[in-house]
Amino acid sequence: MSQTDVLPLPHRRIGWGLAALVVAGNMIGSGVYLLPTTLAATGSSSIIGWLICGLGAITLAAVFGGLGRMQPDADGLSDFTRRGMGRFVGYQTALAYWAACLTGNVAVAVAGTGYLAFFFPALKEPIWSAVSNLALIWVTTAAYAAGARTAARFGAVTLGLGLIPIVLAVVAGAIAFDSDVFAASWSPSGAPLTATVPASLVVIFWAFLGVESAAVLSRLVKDPARDVARASLGGVALAFVVYLAASVAVFGVIPADVLAQSTSPYADLAARVMGSSVAGLVAACAVIKATGTIAGWTMLGGETARSAAEAGWLPRWFGGDGRLPLTNPLINGALMSLMIVASIQPTLGQQFGVLIGVTSVLTISLYALCSITLWRLTSKAGWRALAAVGVIFSFSAVAAAAGGYILPTIIFFAVTSVAWLWVRRRDRARVDPAASSL
């Protein structure tokens, strides 16, 4: 598919199987590779958080499947919420999801650099890690510039390679699992579950961000009414099983205090059980998978910006009249580069934690809006019950987040609300049948 071809012919579109791999690929790698280090403070009790977030993710996958069934011609998340809640909410959704894609991509690059540091320890230093992050961002930006189908296939291929470290980690965990190590890491701080589990939810749900990928790419799948639901549920189910098995494995072998200092937890697990040569393979596959994940998120961010530009919410540099100009990936790449520099922290683990916390709260807020949209688009009791569960889960996850993660989201929505006045004034001359729906 050419870079300017936004809506390809039916035989050139993505089938539900490939779309499911894009969904799983956008989650696996962005969430699992560095999260054990981030969750070390919570300990092995984070398994409860994984179960809660997994059930929540499956619910949200069903929500997006319902939206795809009811609005098969919608152009991504912002078009869903615009149709269900009005133009202003669609605008907020587009800009917030675009920002979340860019920020989340930087976090994935940080995770990839963490595994590169297994081979090149100098990458643990802030300056060199930033250089590595920039390289990963621009390689995948080039893949998206070659076309969305190229980026999708790249992500699907790297998913297969990315599962190798997880499979080896699960096997190593099964061989060397120590119930005493797992129990000792249950709550390293000694805090009760009522304190540790809620605090871990937003961090853990980072691993499930991407559940909406099939809905975002609805215009690129062959049969949105059917394929969005299949791809969403299939991708989440695969990721859920992988996450749960891998988390049990790592906490059953590596003590929490050691895990907290790791930049490549699954490579460290493989090294303990299988030797350094296998650990090198794990680290290499993790880097490849992280690169594929960045490619997938770059595609989501680019498509969201393109859709927003066509709606008049972003400048024409990002797209218009059915075209996706080269300036779209180039501008997104430049913005992500600025985020890399601005978010530099003393350690990769700290930088990763800040980025995923902010991205998770922002994205889960959008999941709540999509669930409300499903409620408003249907009068059927079953769909409305599903939408209600999606809203409850989303708001509960945000409420459990640390204030430092919530505040940036509040500021973002405040700034974009002010910017809406400029958009409205500039857009008065546009012919839009939904413009009166606010």
Tab-separated table of C-alpha atoms in Angstrom:
chain	number	residue	atom	x	y	z
A	1	MET	CA	0.000	0.000	0.000
A	2	SER	CA	1.358	3.424	-0.879
A	3	GLN	CA	1.840	6.025	1.806
A	4	THR	CA	-0.956	8.186	0.387
A	5	ASP	CA	-3.476	5.350	0.132
A	6	VAL	CA	-5.672	5.699	3.233
A	7	LEU	CA	-8.564	3.408	2.270
A	8	PRO	CA	-7.172	0.486	0.236
A	9	LEU	CA	-9.202	-1.772	-2.016
A	10	PRO	CA	-10.909	-4.717	-0.209
A	11	HIS	CA	-8.341	-7.301	-1.334
A	12	ARG	CA	-5.558	-5.090	0.038
A	13	ARG	CA	-7.058	-4.619	3.509
A	14	ILE	CA	-6.065	-6.405	6.713
A	15	GLY	CA	-7.866	-9.629	7.665
A	16	TRP	CA	-9.057	-10.257	11.221
A	17	GLY	CA	-6.184	-12.660	11.931
A	18	LEU	CA	-3.512	-10.120	11.013
A	19	ALA	CA	-5.478	-7.444	12.886
A	20	ALA	CA	-5.531	-9.694	15.986
A	21	LEU	CA	-1.755	-10.031	15.742
A	22	VAL	CA	-1.485	-6.230	15.518
A	23	VAL	CA	-3.615	-5.963	18.699
A	24	ALA	CA	-1.505	-8.574	20.533
A	25	GLY	CA	1.706	-7.146	19.106
A	26	ASN	CA	0.880	-3.640	20.301
A	27	MET	CA	0.454	-5.036	23.815
A	28	ILE	CA	3.056	-7.784	24.126
A	29	GLY	CA	6.433	-6.148	24.249
A	30	SER	CA	5.212	-2.711	25.259
A	31	GLY	CA	3.925	-4.091	28.515
A	32	VAL	CA	5.653	-7.252	29.575
A	33	TYR	CA	9.367	-6.762	28.962
A	34	LEU	CA	10.179	-4.132	31.593
A	35	LEU	CA	7.087	-4.246	33.810
A	36	PRO	CA	8.504	-6.837	36.277
A	37	THR	CA	11.091	-4.227	37.274
A	38	THR	CA	8.426	-1.535	37.681
A	39	LEU	CA	6.227	-3.927	39.715
A	40	ALA	CA	9.033	-5.135	41.964
A	41	ALA	CA	7.921	-2.712	44.688
A	42	THR	CA	4.427	-4.259	44.606
A	43	GLY	CA	5.822	-7.783	44.539
A	44	SER	CA	4.241	-11.044	43.497
A	45	SER	CA	0.877	-9.857	44.842
A	46	SER	CA	0.690	-7.990	41.527
A	47	ILE	CA	-0.654	-11.296	40.138
A	48	ILE	CA	-4.033	-10.214	41.547
A	49	GLY	CA	-3.713	-6.978	39.622
A	50	TRP	CA	-2.990	-8.921	36.422
A	51	LEU	CA	-6.202	-10.928	36.864
A	52	ILE	CA	-8.297	-7.808	37.484
A	53	CYS	CA	-6.809	-5.920	34.549
A	54	GLY	CA	-7.123	-8.952	32.273
A	55	LEU	CA	-10.847	-9.209	32.938
A	56	GLY	CA	-11.163	-5.456	32.433
A	57	ALA	CA	-9.282	-5.655	29.127
A	58	ILE	CA	-11.531	-8.451	27.862
A	59	THR	CA	-14.550	-6.312	28.753
A	60	LEU	CA	-13.130	-3.342	26.867
A	61	ALA	CA	-12.279	-5.562	23.884
A	62	ALA	CA	-15.965	-6.542	23.774
A	63	VAL	CA	-16.893	-2.833	23.983
A	64	PHE	CA	-14.736	-2.046	20.946
A	65	GLY	CA	-16.146	-5.076	19.155
A	66	GLY	CA	-19.633	-3.706	19.783
A	67	LEU	CA	-18.668	-0.298	18.448
A	68	GLY	CA	-17.208	-1.914	15.332
A	69	ARG	CA	-20.391	-3.895	14.800
A	70	MET	CA	-22.675	-0.860	15.188
A	71	GLN	CA	-20.525	1.650	13.303
A	72	PRO	CA	-18.485	-0.361	10.768
A	73	ASP	CA	-17.726	2.727	8.688
A	74	ALA	CA	-16.292	4.738	11.601
A	75	ASP	CA	-12.772	6.122	11.231
A	76	GLY	CA	-11.126	5.232	14.544
A	77	LEU	CA	-11.849	6.061	18.182
A	78	SER	CA	-12.528	9.759	17.648
A	79	ASP	CA	-15.171	8.996	15.030
A	80	PHE	CA	-16.886	6.567	17.417
A	81	THR	CA	-17.088	9.137	20.221
A	82	ARG	CA	-18.051	11.954	17.823
A	83	ARG	CA	-21.027	9.941	16.614
A	84	GLY	CA	-22.075	8.961	20.107
A	85	MET	CA	-21.247	12.064	22.161
A	86	GLY	CA	-20.746	14.948	19.766
A	87	ARG	CA	-18.008	16.768	17.923
A	88	PHE	CA	-16.284	18.244	20.991
A	89	VAL	CA	-15.800	14.811	22.604
A	90	GLY	CA	-14.595	13.409	19.272
A	91	TYR	CA	-12.035	16.194	19.101
A	92	GLN	CA	-10.845	15.522	22.664
A	93	THR	CA	-10.609	11.801	21.939
A	94	ALA	CA	-8.552	12.347	18.784
A	95	LEU	CA	-5.996	14.636	20.403
A	96	ALA	CA	-5.770	12.619	23.632
A	97	TYR	CA	-5.289	9.316	21.831
A	98	TRP	CA	-2.725	10.855	19.508
A	99	ALA	CA	-0.790	12.165	22.526
A	100	ALA	CA	-1.068	8.788	24.274
A	101	CYS	CA	0.297	6.957	21.215
A	102	LEU	CA	3.315	9.235	21.032
A	103	THR	CA	4.044	9.112	24.767
A	104	GLY	CA	3.519	5.361	24.945
A	105	ASN	CA	5.834	4.840	22.014
A	106	VAL	CA	8.619	6.593	23.879
A	107	ALA	CA	8.045	4.210	26.806
A	108	VAL	CA	8.311	1.204	24.481
A	109	ALA	CA	11.587	2.586	23.129
A	110	VAL	CA	12.854	2.843	26.712
A	111	ALA	CA	11.974	-0.828	27.263
A	112	GLY	CA	13.804	-1.805	24.076
A	113	THR	CA	16.880	0.134	25.158
A	114	GLY	CA	16.753	-1.670	28.507
A	115	TYR	CA	17.328	-4.971	26.725
A	116	LEU	CA	19.944	-3.493	24.433
A	117	ALA	CA	21.790	-2.536	27.615
A	118	PHE	CA	22.237	-6.279	28.238
A	119	PHE	CA	24.751	-6.191	25.367
A	120	PHE	CA	25.919	-2.580	25.734
A	121	PRO	CA	25.982	-1.581	29.435
A	122	ALA	CA	26.770	2.024	28.498
A	123	LEU	CA	23.131	2.347	27.401
A	124	LYS	CA	22.155	2.402	31.074
A	125	GLU	CA	23.554	5.927	31.188
A	126	PRO	CA	20.931	8.662	30.490
A	127	ILE	CA	22.643	10.237	27.472
A	128	TRP	CA	23.408	7.009	25.627
A	129	SER	CA	19.993	5.580	26.423
A	130	ALA	CA	18.445	8.681	24.837
A	131	VAL	CA	20.523	8.119	21.693
A	132	SER	CA	19.312	4.516	21.513
A	133	ASN	CA	15.688	5.570	22.046
A	134	LEU	CA	15.953	8.094	19.217
A	135	ALA	CA	17.352	5.447	16.868
A	136	LEU	CA	14.495	3.037	17.609
A	137	ILE	CA	11.886	5.762	17.061
A	138	TRP	CA	13.258	6.828	13.685
A	139	VAL	CA	13.735	3.297	12.328
A	140	THR	CA	10.059	2.531	12.963
A	141	THR	CA	8.950	5.948	11.706
A	142	ALA	CA	10.610	5.034	8.412
A	143	ALA	CA	8.631	1.750	8.348
A	144	TYR	CA	5.346	3.629	8.744
A	145	ALA	CA	6.398	6.137	6.066
A	146	ALA	CA	6.619	3.156	3.711
A	147	GLY	CA	2.923	2.409	4.308
A	148	ALA	CA	0.530	1.222	7.034
A	149	ARG	CA	0.413	-2.331	5.634
A	150	THR	CA	4.197	-2.541	5.850
A	151	ALA	CA	4.080	-1.459	9.502
A	152	ALA	CA	1.316	-3.995	10.271
A	153	ARG	CA	3.250	-6.887	8.715
A	154	PHE	CA	6.433	-5.825	10.474
A	155	GLY	CA	4.606	-5.858	13.817
A	156	ALA	CA	3.107	-9.300	13.125
A	157	VAL	CA	6.483	-10.827	12.190
A	158	THR	CA	8.215	-9.392	15.248
A	159	LEU	CA	5.416	-10.731	17.481
A	160	GLY	CA	6.552	-14.271	16.673
A	161	LEU	CA	10.137	-13.432	17.561
A	162	GLY	CA	9.003	-11.497	20.615
A	163	LEU	CA	7.241	-14.517	22.070
A	164	ILE	CA	10.546	-16.436	22.218
A	165	PRO	CA	11.794	-14.602	25.347
A	166	ILE	CA	8.438	-15.065	27.056
A	167	VAL	CA	8.248	-18.778	26.229
A	168	LEU	CA	11.831	-19.287	27.446
A	169	ALA	CA	11.063	-17.291	30.603
A	170	VAL	CA	7.983	-19.420	31.323
A	171	VAL	CA	9.983	-22.617	30.739
A	172	ALA	CA	12.801	-21.351	32.962
A	173	GLY	CA	10.270	-20.389	35.611
A	174	ALA	CA	8.691	-23.843	35.495
A	175	ILE	CA	12.121	-25.462	35.909
A	176	ALA	CA	13.396	-23.249	38.716
A	177	PHE	CA	10.213	-21.951	40.349
A	178	ASP	CA	10.730	-21.499	44.074
A	179	SER	CA	7.566	-21.048	46.127
A	180	ASP	CA	9.620	-19.531	48.951
A	181	VAL	CA	10.968	-16.806	46.635
A	182	PHE	CA	7.456	-16.134	45.330
A	183	ALA	CA	6.035	-15.927	48.861
A	184	ALA	CA	8.863	-13.721	50.136
A	185	SER	CA	8.168	-11.270	47.311
A	186	TRP	CA	4.419	-11.142	47.990
A	187	SER	CA	4.552	-7.656	49.497
A	188	PRO	CA	8.130	-6.356	49.862
A	189	SER	CA	6.972	-3.271	51.769
A	190	GLY	CA	4.754	-5.270	54.118
A	191	ALA	CA	1.704	-3.241	53.076
A	192	PRO	CA	-1.708	-5.000	52.882
A	193	LEU	CA	-3.265	-6.034	49.564
A	194	THR	CA	-5.792	-3.211	49.867
A	195	ALA	CA	-2.855	-0.838	49.406
A	196	THR	CA	-0.576	-2.718	46.987
A	197	VAL	CA	-3.095	-4.076	44.475
A	198	PRO	CA	-4.981	-0.823	43.688
A	199	ALA	CA	-1.670	0.995	43.328
A	200	SER	CA	-0.523	-1.536	40.741
A	201	LEU	CA	-3.599	-1.437	38.504
A	202	VAL	CA	-2.728	1.561	36.335
A	203	VAL	CA	0.861	0.367	35.906
A	204	ILE	CA	-0.294	-3.154	35.024
A	205	PHE	CA	-2.999	-1.958	32.650
A	206	TRP	CA	-0.230	-0.342	30.614
A	207	ALA	CA	0.399	-3.866	29.334
A	208	PHE	CA	-3.135	-3.998	27.916
A	209	LEU	CA	-3.038	-0.663	26.144
A	210	GLY	CA	-3.585	-1.536	22.516
A	211	VAL	CA	-6.882	-3.374	23.088
A	212	GLU	CA	-8.429	-0.674	20.891
A	213	SER	CA	-5.987	-1.189	18.000
A	214	ALA	CA	-8.435	-3.006	15.730
A	215	ALA	CA	-11.043	-0.280	16.284
A	216	VAL	CA	-8.511	2.454	15.516
A	217	LEU	CA	-7.615	0.671	12.276
A	218	SER	CA	-11.255	-0.117	11.415
A	219	ARG	CA	-10.942	1.465	7.969
A	220	LEU	CA	-8.041	-0.851	7.158
A	221	VAL	CA	-9.730	-4.199	7.998
A	222	LYS	CA	-11.775	-6.179	5.486
A	223	ASP	CA	-15.047	-6.449	7.418
A	224	PRO	CA	-15.157	-3.994	10.365
A	225	ALA	CA	-18.570	-5.180	11.578
A	226	ARG	CA	-17.142	-8.661	12.179
A	227	ASP	CA	-13.366	-8.332	12.234
A	228	VAL	CA	-12.983	-5.603	14.883
A	229	ALA	CA	-14.634	-7.815	17.511
A	230	ARG	CA	-12.717	-10.948	16.508
A	231	ALA	CA	-9.381	-9.164	16.394
A	232	SER	CA	-9.923	-7.329	19.689
A	233	LEU	CA	-10.951	-10.390	21.697
A	234	GLY	CA	-8.396	-12.691	20.064
A	235	GLY	CA	-5.513	-10.286	20.604
A	236	VAL	CA	-6.391	-9.602	24.247
A	237	ALA	CA	-6.868	-13.301	25.066
A	238	LEU	CA	-3.418	-14.145	23.672
A	239	ALA	CA	-1.753	-11.310	25.559
A	240	PHE	CA	-3.564	-12.162	28.823
A	241	VAL	CA	-2.320	-15.760	28.871
A	242	VAL	CA	1.229	-14.674	28.048
A	243	TYR	CA	1.298	-11.981	30.734
A	244	LEU	CA	-0.024	-14.167	33.533
A	245	ALA	CA	2.374	-17.051	32.875
A	246	ALA	CA	5.387	-14.765	32.483
A	247	SER	CA	4.667	-12.782	35.638
A	248	VAL	CA	4.360	-15.910	37.793
A	249	ALA	CA	7.614	-17.220	36.299
A	250	VAL	CA	9.736	-14.157	37.009
A	251	PHE	CA	8.508	-13.621	40.574
A	252	GLY	CA	9.066	-17.294	41.324
A	253	VAL	CA	12.778	-17.138	40.475
A	254	ILE	CA	14.120	-13.616	41.048
A	255	PRO	CA	13.737	-11.954	44.479
A	256	ALA	CA	11.897	-8.611	44.394
A	257	ASP	CA	14.880	-6.575	45.626
A	258	VAL	CA	17.081	-7.969	42.828
A	259	LEU	CA	14.327	-7.516	40.256
A	260	ALA	CA	13.999	-3.839	41.115
A	261	GLN	CA	17.543	-3.184	39.810
A	262	SER	CA	17.159	-5.083	36.525
A	263	THR	CA	16.937	-3.493	33.066
A	264	SER	CA	16.234	-6.840	31.338
A	265	PRO	CA	14.277	-9.069	33.769
A	266	TYR	CA	13.523	-11.943	31.391
A	267	ALA	CA	17.098	-12.109	30.161
A	268	ASP	CA	18.213	-12.170	33.811
A	269	LEU	CA	15.740	-14.999	34.488
A	270	ALA	CA	17.046	-17.016	31.531
A	271	ALA	CA	20.651	-16.401	32.639
A	272	ARG	CA	19.921	-17.777	36.110
A	273	VAL	CA	18.384	-20.978	34.801
A	274	MET	CA	19.737	-21.607	31.299
A	275	GLY	CA	23.006	-19.702	31.077
A	276	SER	CA	24.251	-16.472	29.550
A	277	SER	CA	24.018	-17.646	25.912
A	278	VAL	CA	20.273	-18.197	26.205
A	279	ALA	CA	19.972	-14.905	28.057
A	280	GLY	CA	21.560	-13.193	25.055
A	281	LEU	CA	18.952	-14.736	22.752
A	282	VAL	CA	16.176	-13.541	25.054
A	283	ALA	CA	17.526	-10.003	25.091
A	284	ALA	CA	17.950	-9.914	21.305
A	285	CYS	CA	14.401	-11.122	20.682
A	286	ALA	CA	13.065	-8.607	23.187
A	287	VAL	CA	14.753	-5.764	21.320
A	288	ILE	CA	13.309	-6.969	18.008
A	289	LYS	CA	9.818	-7.254	19.493
A	290	ALA	CA	10.004	-3.833	21.103
A	291	THR	CA	10.908	-2.422	17.691
A	292	GLY	CA	7.838	-4.088	16.178
A	293	THR	CA	5.657	-2.699	18.939
A	294	ILE	CA	6.932	0.808	18.256
A	295	ALA	CA	6.061	0.311	14.577
A	296	GLY	CA	2.498	-0.654	15.520
A	297	TRP	CA	2.018	2.327	17.818
A	298	THR	CA	3.573	4.658	15.260
A	299	MET	CA	0.911	3.476	12.819
A	300	LEU	CA	-1.881	4.067	15.361
A	301	GLY	CA	-0.601	7.551	16.164
A	302	GLY	CA	-0.250	8.430	12.490
A	303	GLU	CA	-3.725	7.179	11.573
A	304	THR	CA	-5.257	9.065	14.517
A	305	ALA	CA	-3.528	12.295	13.478
A	306	ARG	CA	-4.625	11.752	9.865
A	307	SER	CA	-8.249	11.263	10.932
A	308	ALA	CA	-8.100	14.349	13.175
A	309	ALA	CA	-6.692	16.446	10.326
A	310	GLU	CA	-9.500	15.343	8.007
A	311	ALA	CA	-11.997	16.407	10.677
A	312	GLY	CA	-10.319	19.818	10.920
A	313	TRP	CA	-8.860	19.279	14.391
A	314	LEU	CA	-5.199	19.191	13.359
A	315	PRO	CA	-3.349	21.011	10.555
A	316	ARG	CA	-3.383	19.581	7.018
A	317	TRP	CA	0.248	18.583	7.513
A	318	PHE	CA	-1.142	15.385	9.067
A	319	GLY	CA	-3.509	14.503	6.225
A	320	GLY	CA	-6.578	15.521	4.273
A	321	ASP	CA	-8.712	14.633	1.267
A	322	GLY	CA	-7.994	10.947	1.757
A	323	ARG	CA	-4.208	11.405	1.690
A	324	LEU	CA	-1.526	10.773	4.267
A	325	PRO	CA	1.446	13.046	3.510
A	326	LEU	CA	5.026	12.269	4.461
A	327	THR	CA	4.896	15.192	6.900
A	328	ASN	CA	2.626	13.079	9.144
A	329	PRO	CA	5.237	10.488	10.245
A	330	LEU	CA	8.014	13.087	10.171
A	331	ILE	CA	6.220	15.443	12.582
A	332	ASN	CA	5.239	12.562	14.863
A	333	GLY	CA	8.846	11.353	14.889
A	334	ALA	CA	10.069	14.822	15.804
A	335	LEU	CA	7.541	15.113	18.660
A	336	MET	CA	8.544	11.731	20.072
A	337	SER	CA	12.184	12.792	19.898
A	338	LEU	CA	11.385	15.847	22.014
A	339	MET	CA	9.597	13.634	24.563
A	340	ILE	CA	12.629	11.371	24.805
A	341	VAL	CA	14.851	14.297	25.704
A	342	ALA	CA	12.304	15.848	28.075
A	343	SER	CA	11.653	12.610	30.003
A	344	ILE	CA	15.280	11.602	30.684
A	345	GLN	CA	15.604	10.133	34.197
A	346	PRO	CA	18.578	8.772	36.192
A	347	THR	CA	17.548	5.177	35.405
A	348	LEU	CA	15.609	3.481	32.629
A	349	GLY	CA	13.194	2.002	35.157
A	350	GLN	CA	12.268	5.449	36.500
A	351	GLN	CA	11.800	6.888	33.018
A	352	PHE	CA	9.653	3.915	32.026
A	353	GLY	CA	7.498	4.251	35.149
A	354	VAL	CA	6.751	7.944	34.584
A	355	LEU	CA	5.866	7.455	30.918
A	356	ILE	CA	3.578	4.455	31.383
A	357	GLY	CA	1.734	6.034	34.326
A	358	VAL	CA	0.814	9.160	32.374
A	359	THR	CA	-0.024	7.223	29.197
A	360	SER	CA	-2.204	4.708	31.040
A	361	VAL	CA	-4.365	7.296	32.802
A	362	LEU	CA	-4.859	9.284	29.601
A	363	THR	CA	-5.797	6.206	27.564
A	364	ILE	CA	-8.064	4.626	30.192
A	365	SER	CA	-9.970	7.929	30.322
A	366	LEU	CA	-10.637	7.493	26.609
A	367	TYR	CA	-11.795	3.910	27.186
A	368	ALA	CA	-14.409	5.336	29.563
A	369	LEU	CA	-15.606	7.718	26.831
A	370	CYS	CA	-15.827	4.842	24.338
A	371	SER	CA	-17.858	2.796	26.817
A	372	ILE	CA	-20.248	5.715	27.301
A	373	THR	CA	-20.473	5.984	23.513
A	374	LEU	CA	-21.529	2.330	23.246
A	375	TRP	CA	-24.285	3.022	25.801
A	376	ARG	CA	-25.563	5.964	23.760
A	377	LEU	CA	-25.466	4.152	20.419
A	378	THR	CA	-27.703	1.274	21.502
A	379	SER	CA	-30.835	0.622	23.515
A	380	LYS	CA	-30.254	-3.121	23.937
A	381	ALA	CA	-29.869	-4.210	27.562
A	382	GLY	CA	-26.941	-6.561	26.932
A	383	TRP	CA	-24.806	-3.982	25.179
A	384	ARG	CA	-25.663	-1.341	27.758
A	385	ALA	CA	-24.689	-3.676	30.600
A	386	LEU	CA	-21.352	-4.281	28.892
A	387	ALA	CA	-20.884	-0.529	28.457
A	388	ALA	CA	-21.646	0.065	32.142
A	389	VAL	CA	-19.017	-2.468	33.229
A	390	GLY	CA	-16.507	-0.816	30.901
A	391	VAL	CA	-17.204	2.605	32.441
A	392	ILE	CA	-16.957	1.285	36.007
A	393	PHE	CA	-13.663	-0.484	35.342
A	394	SER	CA	-12.154	2.528	33.563
A	395	PHE	CA	-13.078	5.033	36.263
A	396	SER	CA	-11.944	2.647	39.018
A	397	ALA	CA	-8.544	2.194	37.371
A	398	VAL	CA	-8.069	5.964	37.030
A	399	ALA	CA	-9.199	6.570	40.621
A	400	ALA	CA	-6.572	4.084	41.834
A	401	ALA	CA	-3.778	5.946	40.050
A	402	ALA	CA	-1.270	8.166	41.816
A	403	GLY	CA	-2.069	11.852	41.672
A	404	GLY	CA	1.109	12.556	39.757
A	405	TYR	CA	-0.283	10.531	36.857
A	406	ILE	CA	-3.778	12.056	36.970
A	407	LEU	CA	-2.685	15.701	37.032
A	408	PRO	CA	-1.056	15.680	33.549
A	409	THR	CA	-4.283	14.232	32.112
A	410	ILE	CA	-6.361	16.984	33.723
A	411	ILE	CA	-3.968	19.623	32.382
A	412	PHE	CA	-4.076	18.070	28.914
A	413	PHE	CA	-7.871	18.145	28.710
A	414	ALA	CA	-7.921	21.704	30.068
A	415	VAL	CA	-5.483	22.898	27.393
A	416	THR	CA	-7.301	21.121	24.560
A	417	SER	CA	-10.623	22.553	25.792
A	418	VAL	CA	-9.212	26.054	25.420
A	419	ALA	CA	-7.791	25.143	22.005
A	420	TRP	CA	-11.279	24.005	20.969
A	421	LEU	CA	-12.324	27.670	20.828
A	422	TRP	CA	-9.681	28.244	18.150
A	423	VAL	CA	-10.760	25.127	16.262
A	424	ARG	CA	-14.393	26.254	16.294
A	425	ARG	CA	-13.540	29.717	15.053
A	426	ARG	CA	-11.316	28.391	12.263
A	427	ASP	CA	-13.817	25.722	11.344
A	428	ARG	CA	-16.998	27.784	11.003
A	429	ALA	CA	-16.766	27.786	7.228
A	430	ARG	CA	-16.565	23.975	7.024
A	431	VAL	CA	-19.673	22.059	6.046
A	432	ASP	CA	-20.230	19.443	8.728
A	433	PRO	CA	-23.683	17.938	9.430
A	434	ALA	CA	-22.526	17.050	12.961
A	435	ALA	CA	-21.189	20.521	13.764
A	436	SER	CA	-24.339	21.436	15.648
A	437	SER	CA	-23.949	18.423	17.924
A	438	LEU	CA	-21.745	19.478	20.823
